[in-house]
Short mmCIF file of N, CA and C in Angstrom, two decimals:
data_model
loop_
_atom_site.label_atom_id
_atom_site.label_comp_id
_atom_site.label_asym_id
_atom_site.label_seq_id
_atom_site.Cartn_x
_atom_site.Cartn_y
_atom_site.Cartn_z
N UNK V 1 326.00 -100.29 140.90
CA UNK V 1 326.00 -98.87 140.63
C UNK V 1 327.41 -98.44 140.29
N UNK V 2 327.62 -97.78 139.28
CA UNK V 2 328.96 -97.16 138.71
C UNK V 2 329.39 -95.78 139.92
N UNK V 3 330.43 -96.02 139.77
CA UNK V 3 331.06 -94.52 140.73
C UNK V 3 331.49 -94.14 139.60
N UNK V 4 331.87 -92.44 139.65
CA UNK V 4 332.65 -91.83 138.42
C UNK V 4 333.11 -90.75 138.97
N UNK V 5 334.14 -89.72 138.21
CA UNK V 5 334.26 -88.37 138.18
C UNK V 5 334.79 -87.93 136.97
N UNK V 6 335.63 -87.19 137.02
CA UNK V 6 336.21 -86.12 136.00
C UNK V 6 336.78 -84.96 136.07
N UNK V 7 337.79 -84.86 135.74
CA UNK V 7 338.37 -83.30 135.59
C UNK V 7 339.18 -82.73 134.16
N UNK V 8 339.46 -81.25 133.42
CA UNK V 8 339.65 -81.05 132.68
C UNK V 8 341.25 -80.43 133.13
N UNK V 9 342.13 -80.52 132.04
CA UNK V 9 343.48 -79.85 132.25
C UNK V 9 343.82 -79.23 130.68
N UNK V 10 343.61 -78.29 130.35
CA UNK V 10 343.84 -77.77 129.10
C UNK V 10 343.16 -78.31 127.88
N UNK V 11 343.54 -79.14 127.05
CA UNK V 11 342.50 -79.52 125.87
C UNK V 11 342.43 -81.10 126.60
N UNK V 12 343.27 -81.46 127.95
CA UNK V 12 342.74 -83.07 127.91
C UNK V 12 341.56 -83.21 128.76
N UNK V 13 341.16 -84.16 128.48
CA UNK V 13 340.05 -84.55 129.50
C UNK V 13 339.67 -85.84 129.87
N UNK V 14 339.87 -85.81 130.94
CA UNK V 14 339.76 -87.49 132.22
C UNK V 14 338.58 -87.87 132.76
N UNK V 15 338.08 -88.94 132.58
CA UNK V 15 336.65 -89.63 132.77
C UNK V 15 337.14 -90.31 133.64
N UNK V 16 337.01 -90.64 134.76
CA UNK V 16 337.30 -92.28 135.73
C UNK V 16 335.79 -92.72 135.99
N UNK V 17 336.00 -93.92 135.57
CA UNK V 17 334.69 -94.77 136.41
C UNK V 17 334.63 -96.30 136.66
N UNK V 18 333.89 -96.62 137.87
CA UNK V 18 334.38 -98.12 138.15
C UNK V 18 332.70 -98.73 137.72
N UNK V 19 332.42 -100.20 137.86
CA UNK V 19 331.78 -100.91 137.73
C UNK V 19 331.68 -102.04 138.79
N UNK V 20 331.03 -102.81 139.05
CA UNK V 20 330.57 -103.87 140.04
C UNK V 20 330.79 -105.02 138.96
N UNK V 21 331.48 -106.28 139.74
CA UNK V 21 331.61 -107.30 139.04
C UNK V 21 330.39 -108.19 139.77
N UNK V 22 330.19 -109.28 139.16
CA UNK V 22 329.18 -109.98 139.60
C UNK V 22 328.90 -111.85 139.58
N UNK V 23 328.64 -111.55 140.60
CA UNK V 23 328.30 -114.10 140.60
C UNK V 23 326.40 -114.07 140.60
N UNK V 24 326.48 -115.24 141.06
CA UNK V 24 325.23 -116.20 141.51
C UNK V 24 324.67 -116.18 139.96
N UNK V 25 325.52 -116.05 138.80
CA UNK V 25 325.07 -116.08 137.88
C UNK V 25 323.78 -117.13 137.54
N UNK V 26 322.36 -116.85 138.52
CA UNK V 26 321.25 -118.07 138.20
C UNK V 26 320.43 -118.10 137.13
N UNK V 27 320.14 -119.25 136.09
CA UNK V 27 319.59 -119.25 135.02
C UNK V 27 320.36 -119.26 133.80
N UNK V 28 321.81 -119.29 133.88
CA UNK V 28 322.82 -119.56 132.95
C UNK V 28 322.83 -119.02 131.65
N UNK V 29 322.55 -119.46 130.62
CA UNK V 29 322.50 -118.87 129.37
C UNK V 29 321.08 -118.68 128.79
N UNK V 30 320.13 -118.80 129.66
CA UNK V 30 318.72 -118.73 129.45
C UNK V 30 318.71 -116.99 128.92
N UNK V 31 319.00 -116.47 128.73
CA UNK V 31 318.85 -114.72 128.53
C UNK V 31 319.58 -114.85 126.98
N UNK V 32 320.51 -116.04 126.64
CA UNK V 32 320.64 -115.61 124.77
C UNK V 32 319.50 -115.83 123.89
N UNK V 33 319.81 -115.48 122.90
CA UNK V 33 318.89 -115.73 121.56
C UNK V 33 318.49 -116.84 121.65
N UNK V 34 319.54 -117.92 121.67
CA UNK V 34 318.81 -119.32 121.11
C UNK V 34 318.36 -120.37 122.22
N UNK V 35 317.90 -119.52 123.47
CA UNK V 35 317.30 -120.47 124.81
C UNK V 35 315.72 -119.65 124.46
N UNK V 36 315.50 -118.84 123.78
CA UNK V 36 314.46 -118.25 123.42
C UNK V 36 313.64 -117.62 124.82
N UNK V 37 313.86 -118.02 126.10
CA UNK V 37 312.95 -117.81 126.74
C UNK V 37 314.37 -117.56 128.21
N UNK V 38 313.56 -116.91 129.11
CA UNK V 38 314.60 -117.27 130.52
C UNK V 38 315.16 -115.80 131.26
N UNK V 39 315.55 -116.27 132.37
CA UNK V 39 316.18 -114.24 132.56
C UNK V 39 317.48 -115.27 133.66
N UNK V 40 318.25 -113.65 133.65
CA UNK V 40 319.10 -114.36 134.50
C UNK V 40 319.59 -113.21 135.65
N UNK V 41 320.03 -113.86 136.54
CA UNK V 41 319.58 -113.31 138.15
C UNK V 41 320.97 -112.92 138.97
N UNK V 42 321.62 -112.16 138.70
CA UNK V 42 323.03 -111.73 139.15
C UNK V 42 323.32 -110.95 140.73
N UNK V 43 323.99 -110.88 140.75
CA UNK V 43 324.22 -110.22 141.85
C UNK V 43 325.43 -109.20 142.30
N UNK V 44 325.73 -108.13 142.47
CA UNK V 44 326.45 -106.94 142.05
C UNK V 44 327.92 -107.14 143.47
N UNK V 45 329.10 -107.47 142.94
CA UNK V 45 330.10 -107.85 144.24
C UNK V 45 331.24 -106.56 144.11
N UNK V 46 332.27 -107.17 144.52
CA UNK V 46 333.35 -106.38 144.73
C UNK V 46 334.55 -107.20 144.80
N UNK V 47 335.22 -107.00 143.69
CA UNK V 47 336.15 -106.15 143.35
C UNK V 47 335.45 -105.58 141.96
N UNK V 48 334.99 -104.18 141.85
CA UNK V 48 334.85 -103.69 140.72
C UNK V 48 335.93 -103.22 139.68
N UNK V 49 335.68 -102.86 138.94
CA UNK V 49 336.45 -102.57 137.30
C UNK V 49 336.56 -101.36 137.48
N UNK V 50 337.62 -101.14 137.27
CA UNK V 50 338.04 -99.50 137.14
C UNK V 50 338.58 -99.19 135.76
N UNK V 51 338.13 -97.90 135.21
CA UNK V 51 338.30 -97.51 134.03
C UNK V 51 338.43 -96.13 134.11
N UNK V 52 339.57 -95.93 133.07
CA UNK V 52 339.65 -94.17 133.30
C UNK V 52 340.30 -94.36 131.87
N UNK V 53 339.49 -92.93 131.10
CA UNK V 53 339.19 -92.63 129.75
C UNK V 53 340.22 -91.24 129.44
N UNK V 54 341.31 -90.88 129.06
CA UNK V 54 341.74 -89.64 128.92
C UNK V 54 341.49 -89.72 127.15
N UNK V 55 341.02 -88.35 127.55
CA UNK V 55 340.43 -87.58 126.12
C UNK V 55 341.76 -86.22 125.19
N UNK V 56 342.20 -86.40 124.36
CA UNK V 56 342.88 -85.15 123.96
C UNK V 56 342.95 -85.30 122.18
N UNK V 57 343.12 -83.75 122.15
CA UNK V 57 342.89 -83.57 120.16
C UNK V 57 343.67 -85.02 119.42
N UNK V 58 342.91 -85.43 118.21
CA UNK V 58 343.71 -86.32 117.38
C UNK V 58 344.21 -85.08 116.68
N UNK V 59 346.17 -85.52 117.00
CA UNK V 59 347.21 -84.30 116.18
C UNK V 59 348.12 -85.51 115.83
N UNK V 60 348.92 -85.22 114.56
CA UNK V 60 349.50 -85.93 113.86
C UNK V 60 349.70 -87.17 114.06
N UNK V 61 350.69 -88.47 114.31
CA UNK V 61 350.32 -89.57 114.28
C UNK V 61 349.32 -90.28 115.49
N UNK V 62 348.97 -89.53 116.29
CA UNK V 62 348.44 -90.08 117.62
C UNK V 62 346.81 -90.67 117.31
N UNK V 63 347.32 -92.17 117.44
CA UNK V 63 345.71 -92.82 116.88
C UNK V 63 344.91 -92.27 118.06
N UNK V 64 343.66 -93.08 117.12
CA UNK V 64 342.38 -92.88 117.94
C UNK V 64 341.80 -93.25 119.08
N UNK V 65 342.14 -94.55 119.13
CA UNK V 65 342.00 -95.23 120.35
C UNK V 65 343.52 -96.03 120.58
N UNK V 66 343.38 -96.12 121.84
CA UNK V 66 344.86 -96.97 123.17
C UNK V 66 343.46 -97.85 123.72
N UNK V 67 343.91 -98.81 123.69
CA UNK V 67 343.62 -99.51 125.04
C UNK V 67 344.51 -100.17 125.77
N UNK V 68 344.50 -100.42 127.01
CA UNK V 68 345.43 -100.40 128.10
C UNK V 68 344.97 -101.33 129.06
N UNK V 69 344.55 -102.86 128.66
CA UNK V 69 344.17 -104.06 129.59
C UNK V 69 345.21 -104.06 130.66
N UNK V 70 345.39 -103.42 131.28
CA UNK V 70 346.68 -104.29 132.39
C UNK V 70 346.43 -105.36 132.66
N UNK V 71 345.61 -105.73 133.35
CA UNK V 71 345.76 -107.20 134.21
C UNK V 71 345.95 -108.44 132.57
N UNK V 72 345.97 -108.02 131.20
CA UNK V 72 346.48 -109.01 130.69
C UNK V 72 347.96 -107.95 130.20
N UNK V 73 348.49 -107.38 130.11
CA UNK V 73 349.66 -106.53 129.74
C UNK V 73 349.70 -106.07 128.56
N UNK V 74 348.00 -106.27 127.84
CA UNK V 74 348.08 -105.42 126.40
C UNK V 74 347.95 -104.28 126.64
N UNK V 75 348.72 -103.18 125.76
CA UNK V 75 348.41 -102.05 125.64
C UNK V 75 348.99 -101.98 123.87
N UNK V 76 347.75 -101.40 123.83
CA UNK V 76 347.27 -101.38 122.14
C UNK V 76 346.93 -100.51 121.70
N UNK V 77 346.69 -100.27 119.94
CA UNK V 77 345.68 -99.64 119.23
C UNK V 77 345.28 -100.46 118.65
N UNK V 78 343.96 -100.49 118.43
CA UNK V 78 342.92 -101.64 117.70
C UNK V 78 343.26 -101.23 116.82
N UNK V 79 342.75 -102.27 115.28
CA UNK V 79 343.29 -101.64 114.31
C UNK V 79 341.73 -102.14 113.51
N UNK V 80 340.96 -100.92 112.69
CA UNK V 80 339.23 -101.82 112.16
C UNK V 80 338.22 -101.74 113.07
N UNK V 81 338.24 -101.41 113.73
CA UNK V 81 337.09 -101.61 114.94
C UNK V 81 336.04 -100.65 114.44
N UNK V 82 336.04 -99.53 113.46
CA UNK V 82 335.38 -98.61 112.43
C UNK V 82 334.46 -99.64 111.80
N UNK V 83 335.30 -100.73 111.21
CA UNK V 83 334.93 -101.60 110.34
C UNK V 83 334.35 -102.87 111.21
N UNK V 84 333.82 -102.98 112.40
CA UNK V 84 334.02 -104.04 112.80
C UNK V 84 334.55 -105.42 113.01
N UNK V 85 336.11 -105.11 112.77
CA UNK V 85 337.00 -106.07 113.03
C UNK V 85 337.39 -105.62 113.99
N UNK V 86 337.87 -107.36 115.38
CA UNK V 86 337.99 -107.08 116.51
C UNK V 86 339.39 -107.74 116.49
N UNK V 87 340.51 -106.90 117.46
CA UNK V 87 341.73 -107.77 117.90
C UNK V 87 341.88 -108.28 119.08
N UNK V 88 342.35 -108.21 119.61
CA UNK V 88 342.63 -108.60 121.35
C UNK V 88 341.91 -108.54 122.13
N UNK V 89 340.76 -107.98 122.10
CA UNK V 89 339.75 -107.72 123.32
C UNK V 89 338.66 -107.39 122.62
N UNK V 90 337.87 -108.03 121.76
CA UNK V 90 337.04 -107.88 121.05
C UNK V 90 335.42 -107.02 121.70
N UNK V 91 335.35 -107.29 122.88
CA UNK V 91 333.81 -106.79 124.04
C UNK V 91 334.61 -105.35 124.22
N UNK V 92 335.64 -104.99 124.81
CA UNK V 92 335.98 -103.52 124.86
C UNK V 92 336.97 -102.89 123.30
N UNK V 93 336.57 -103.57 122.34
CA UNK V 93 336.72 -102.89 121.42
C UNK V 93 335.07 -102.41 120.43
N UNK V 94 334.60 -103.23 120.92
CA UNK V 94 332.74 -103.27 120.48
C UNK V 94 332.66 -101.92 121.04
N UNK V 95 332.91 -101.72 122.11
CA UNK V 95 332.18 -100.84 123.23
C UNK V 95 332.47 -99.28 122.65
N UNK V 96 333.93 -99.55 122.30
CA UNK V 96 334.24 -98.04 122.02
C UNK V 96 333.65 -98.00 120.18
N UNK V 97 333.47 -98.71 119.68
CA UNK V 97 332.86 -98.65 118.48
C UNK V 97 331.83 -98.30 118.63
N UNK V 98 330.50 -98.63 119.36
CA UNK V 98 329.57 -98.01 119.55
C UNK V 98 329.36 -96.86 120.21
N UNK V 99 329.86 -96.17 120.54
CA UNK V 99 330.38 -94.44 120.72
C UNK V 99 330.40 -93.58 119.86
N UNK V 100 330.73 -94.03 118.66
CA UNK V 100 331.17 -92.92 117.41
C UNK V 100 331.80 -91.83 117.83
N UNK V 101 332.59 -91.58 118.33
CA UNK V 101 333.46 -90.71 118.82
C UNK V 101 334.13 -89.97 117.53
N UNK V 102 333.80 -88.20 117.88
CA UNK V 102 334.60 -87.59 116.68
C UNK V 102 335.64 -87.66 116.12
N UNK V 103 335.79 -87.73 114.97
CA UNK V 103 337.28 -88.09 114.24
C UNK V 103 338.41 -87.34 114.91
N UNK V 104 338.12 -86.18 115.74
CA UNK V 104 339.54 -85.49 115.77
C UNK V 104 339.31 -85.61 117.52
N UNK V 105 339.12 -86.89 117.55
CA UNK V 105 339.15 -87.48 119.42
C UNK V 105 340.23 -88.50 119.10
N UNK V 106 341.17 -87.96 120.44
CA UNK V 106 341.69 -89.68 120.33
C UNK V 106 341.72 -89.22 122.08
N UNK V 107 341.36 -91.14 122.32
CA UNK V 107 340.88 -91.63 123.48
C UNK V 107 341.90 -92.79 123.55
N UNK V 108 342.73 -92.53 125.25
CA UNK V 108 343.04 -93.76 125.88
C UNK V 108 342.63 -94.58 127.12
N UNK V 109 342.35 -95.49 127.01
CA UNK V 109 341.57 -96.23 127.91
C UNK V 109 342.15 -97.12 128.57
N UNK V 110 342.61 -96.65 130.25
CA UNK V 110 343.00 -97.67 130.65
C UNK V 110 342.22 -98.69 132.00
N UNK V 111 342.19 -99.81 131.93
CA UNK V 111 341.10 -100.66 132.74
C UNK V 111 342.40 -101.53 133.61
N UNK V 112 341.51 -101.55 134.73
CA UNK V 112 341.98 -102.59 135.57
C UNK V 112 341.35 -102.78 137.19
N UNK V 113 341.77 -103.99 137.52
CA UNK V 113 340.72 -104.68 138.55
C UNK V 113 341.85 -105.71 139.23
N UNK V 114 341.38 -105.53 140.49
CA UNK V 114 341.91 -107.03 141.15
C UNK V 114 341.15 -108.24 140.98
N UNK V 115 339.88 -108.20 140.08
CA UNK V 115 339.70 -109.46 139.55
C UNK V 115 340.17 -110.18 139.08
N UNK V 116 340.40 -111.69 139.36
CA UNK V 116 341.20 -112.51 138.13
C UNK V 116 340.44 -112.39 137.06
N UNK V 117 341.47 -112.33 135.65
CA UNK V 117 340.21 -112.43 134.55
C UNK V 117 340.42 -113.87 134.43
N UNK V 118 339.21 -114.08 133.54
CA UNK V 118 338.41 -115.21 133.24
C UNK V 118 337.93 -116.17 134.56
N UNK V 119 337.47 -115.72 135.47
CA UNK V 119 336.97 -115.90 136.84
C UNK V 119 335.33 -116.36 136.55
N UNK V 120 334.89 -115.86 135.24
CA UNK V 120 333.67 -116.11 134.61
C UNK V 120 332.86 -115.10 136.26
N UNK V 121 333.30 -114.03 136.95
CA UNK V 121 332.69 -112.27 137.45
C UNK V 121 331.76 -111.79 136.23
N UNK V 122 332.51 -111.76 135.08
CA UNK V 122 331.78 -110.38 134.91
C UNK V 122 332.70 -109.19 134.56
N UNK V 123 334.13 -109.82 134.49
CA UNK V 123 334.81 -108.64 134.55
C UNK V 123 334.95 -107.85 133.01
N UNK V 124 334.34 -108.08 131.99
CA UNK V 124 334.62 -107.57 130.83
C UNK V 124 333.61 -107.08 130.59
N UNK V 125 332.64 -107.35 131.27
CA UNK V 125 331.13 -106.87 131.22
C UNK V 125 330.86 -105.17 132.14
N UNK V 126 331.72 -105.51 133.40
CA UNK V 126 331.91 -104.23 133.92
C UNK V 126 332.70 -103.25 133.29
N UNK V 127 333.68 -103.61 132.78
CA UNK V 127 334.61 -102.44 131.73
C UNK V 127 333.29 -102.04 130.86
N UNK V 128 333.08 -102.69 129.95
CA UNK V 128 332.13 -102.14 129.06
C UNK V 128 330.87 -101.64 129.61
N UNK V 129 330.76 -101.48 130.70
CA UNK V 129 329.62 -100.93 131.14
C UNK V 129 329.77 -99.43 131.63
N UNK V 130 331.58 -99.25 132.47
CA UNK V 130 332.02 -98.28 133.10
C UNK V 130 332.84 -97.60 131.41
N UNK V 131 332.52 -98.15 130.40
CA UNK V 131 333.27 -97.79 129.25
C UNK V 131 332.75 -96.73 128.76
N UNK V 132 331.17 -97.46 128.48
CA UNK V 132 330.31 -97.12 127.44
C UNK V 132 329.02 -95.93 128.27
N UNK V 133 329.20 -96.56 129.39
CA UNK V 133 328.16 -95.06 130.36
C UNK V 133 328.79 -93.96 130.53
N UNK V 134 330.01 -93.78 130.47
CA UNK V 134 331.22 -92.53 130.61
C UNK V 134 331.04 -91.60 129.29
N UNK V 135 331.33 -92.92 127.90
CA UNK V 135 331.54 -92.32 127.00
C UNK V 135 330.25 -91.88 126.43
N UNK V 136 329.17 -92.49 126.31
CA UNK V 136 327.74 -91.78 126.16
C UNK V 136 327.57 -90.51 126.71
N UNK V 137 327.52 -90.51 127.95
CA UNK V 137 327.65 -89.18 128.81
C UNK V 137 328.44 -88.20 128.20
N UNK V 138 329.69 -88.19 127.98
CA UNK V 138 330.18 -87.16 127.66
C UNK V 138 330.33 -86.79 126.15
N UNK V 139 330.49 -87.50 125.38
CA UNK V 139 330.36 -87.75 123.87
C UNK V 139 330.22 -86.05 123.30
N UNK V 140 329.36 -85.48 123.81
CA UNK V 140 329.31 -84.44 122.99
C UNK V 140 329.94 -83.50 123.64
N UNK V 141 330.36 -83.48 124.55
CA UNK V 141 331.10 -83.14 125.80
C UNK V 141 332.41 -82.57 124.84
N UNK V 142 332.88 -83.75 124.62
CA UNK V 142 334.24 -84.22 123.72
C UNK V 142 334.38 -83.18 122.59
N UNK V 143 332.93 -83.62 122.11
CA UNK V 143 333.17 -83.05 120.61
C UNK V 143 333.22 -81.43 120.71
N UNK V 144 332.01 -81.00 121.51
CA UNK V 144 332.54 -79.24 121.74
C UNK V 144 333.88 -79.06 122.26
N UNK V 145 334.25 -79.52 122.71
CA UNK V 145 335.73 -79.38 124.10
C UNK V 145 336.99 -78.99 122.65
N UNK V 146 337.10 -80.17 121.82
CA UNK V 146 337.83 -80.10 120.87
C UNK V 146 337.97 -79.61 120.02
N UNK V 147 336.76 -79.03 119.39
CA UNK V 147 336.50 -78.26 118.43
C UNK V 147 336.73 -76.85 118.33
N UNK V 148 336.75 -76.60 119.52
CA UNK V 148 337.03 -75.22 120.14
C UNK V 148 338.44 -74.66 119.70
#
């Protein structure tokens, strides 16, 4: 289960939300395309993923999206992710691509966890989960907020 909140401070606006990382990964890759058949059986742990989304007007050079991996020390702007080209973190650059977020949004996103990454948790799976349920939710949220 995701925890979340939010609060507004003038035109910005702050999403926080965490995610559950997860093991006992049983049934392995039986759930892709090409095992055709299978499910797989997880189990919801702790240390979860924390993600917090600040929202404010796109005004002169300030891109669209930041992302802000700490636990690897990128902090970025994707560059294509419109176009589906992925750089550095290709699963939380998907995520915010499927948002469509209004042109005159720019969003920074910063994630982090006391998970080790690549622990094969779950931990990129929880960002994009605490990413993409935040930003669905508020999406239009955004777009009135700014437009205003």
């Amino acid at each position: 289960r995701s925890t979340q909140w939010e609060y507004m401070q003038g035109d910005v606006f702050t999403v926080r939300a965490s995610a559950p990382t997860r093991m006992c990964d049983n049934g392995g890759w039986t759930d892709t395309w090409f095992a055709k058949f299978g499910t797989v059986f997880s189990i919801a742990i702790e240390p979860r993923v924390h993600v917090e989304i600040v929202s404010r007007p796109r005004e002169g050079s300030r891109p669209p999206v930041i992302i802000d991996a700490r636990a690897f020390g990128d902090r970025y702007t994707p560059d294509g992710i419109e176009f589906g080209r992925w750089g550095l973190h290709p699963l939380l650059e998907a995520s915010v691509a499927e948002m469509a977020l209004p042109a005159d949004t720019s969003i920074e996103i910063a994630i982090e966890s006391t998970a080790p990454h690549g622990a094969s948790i779950g931990t990129s799976a929880a960002a994009c989960v605490a990413i993409g349920r935040r930003l669905l939710e508020r999406r239009e949220h955004l777009a009135r907020r700014h437009a205003a």
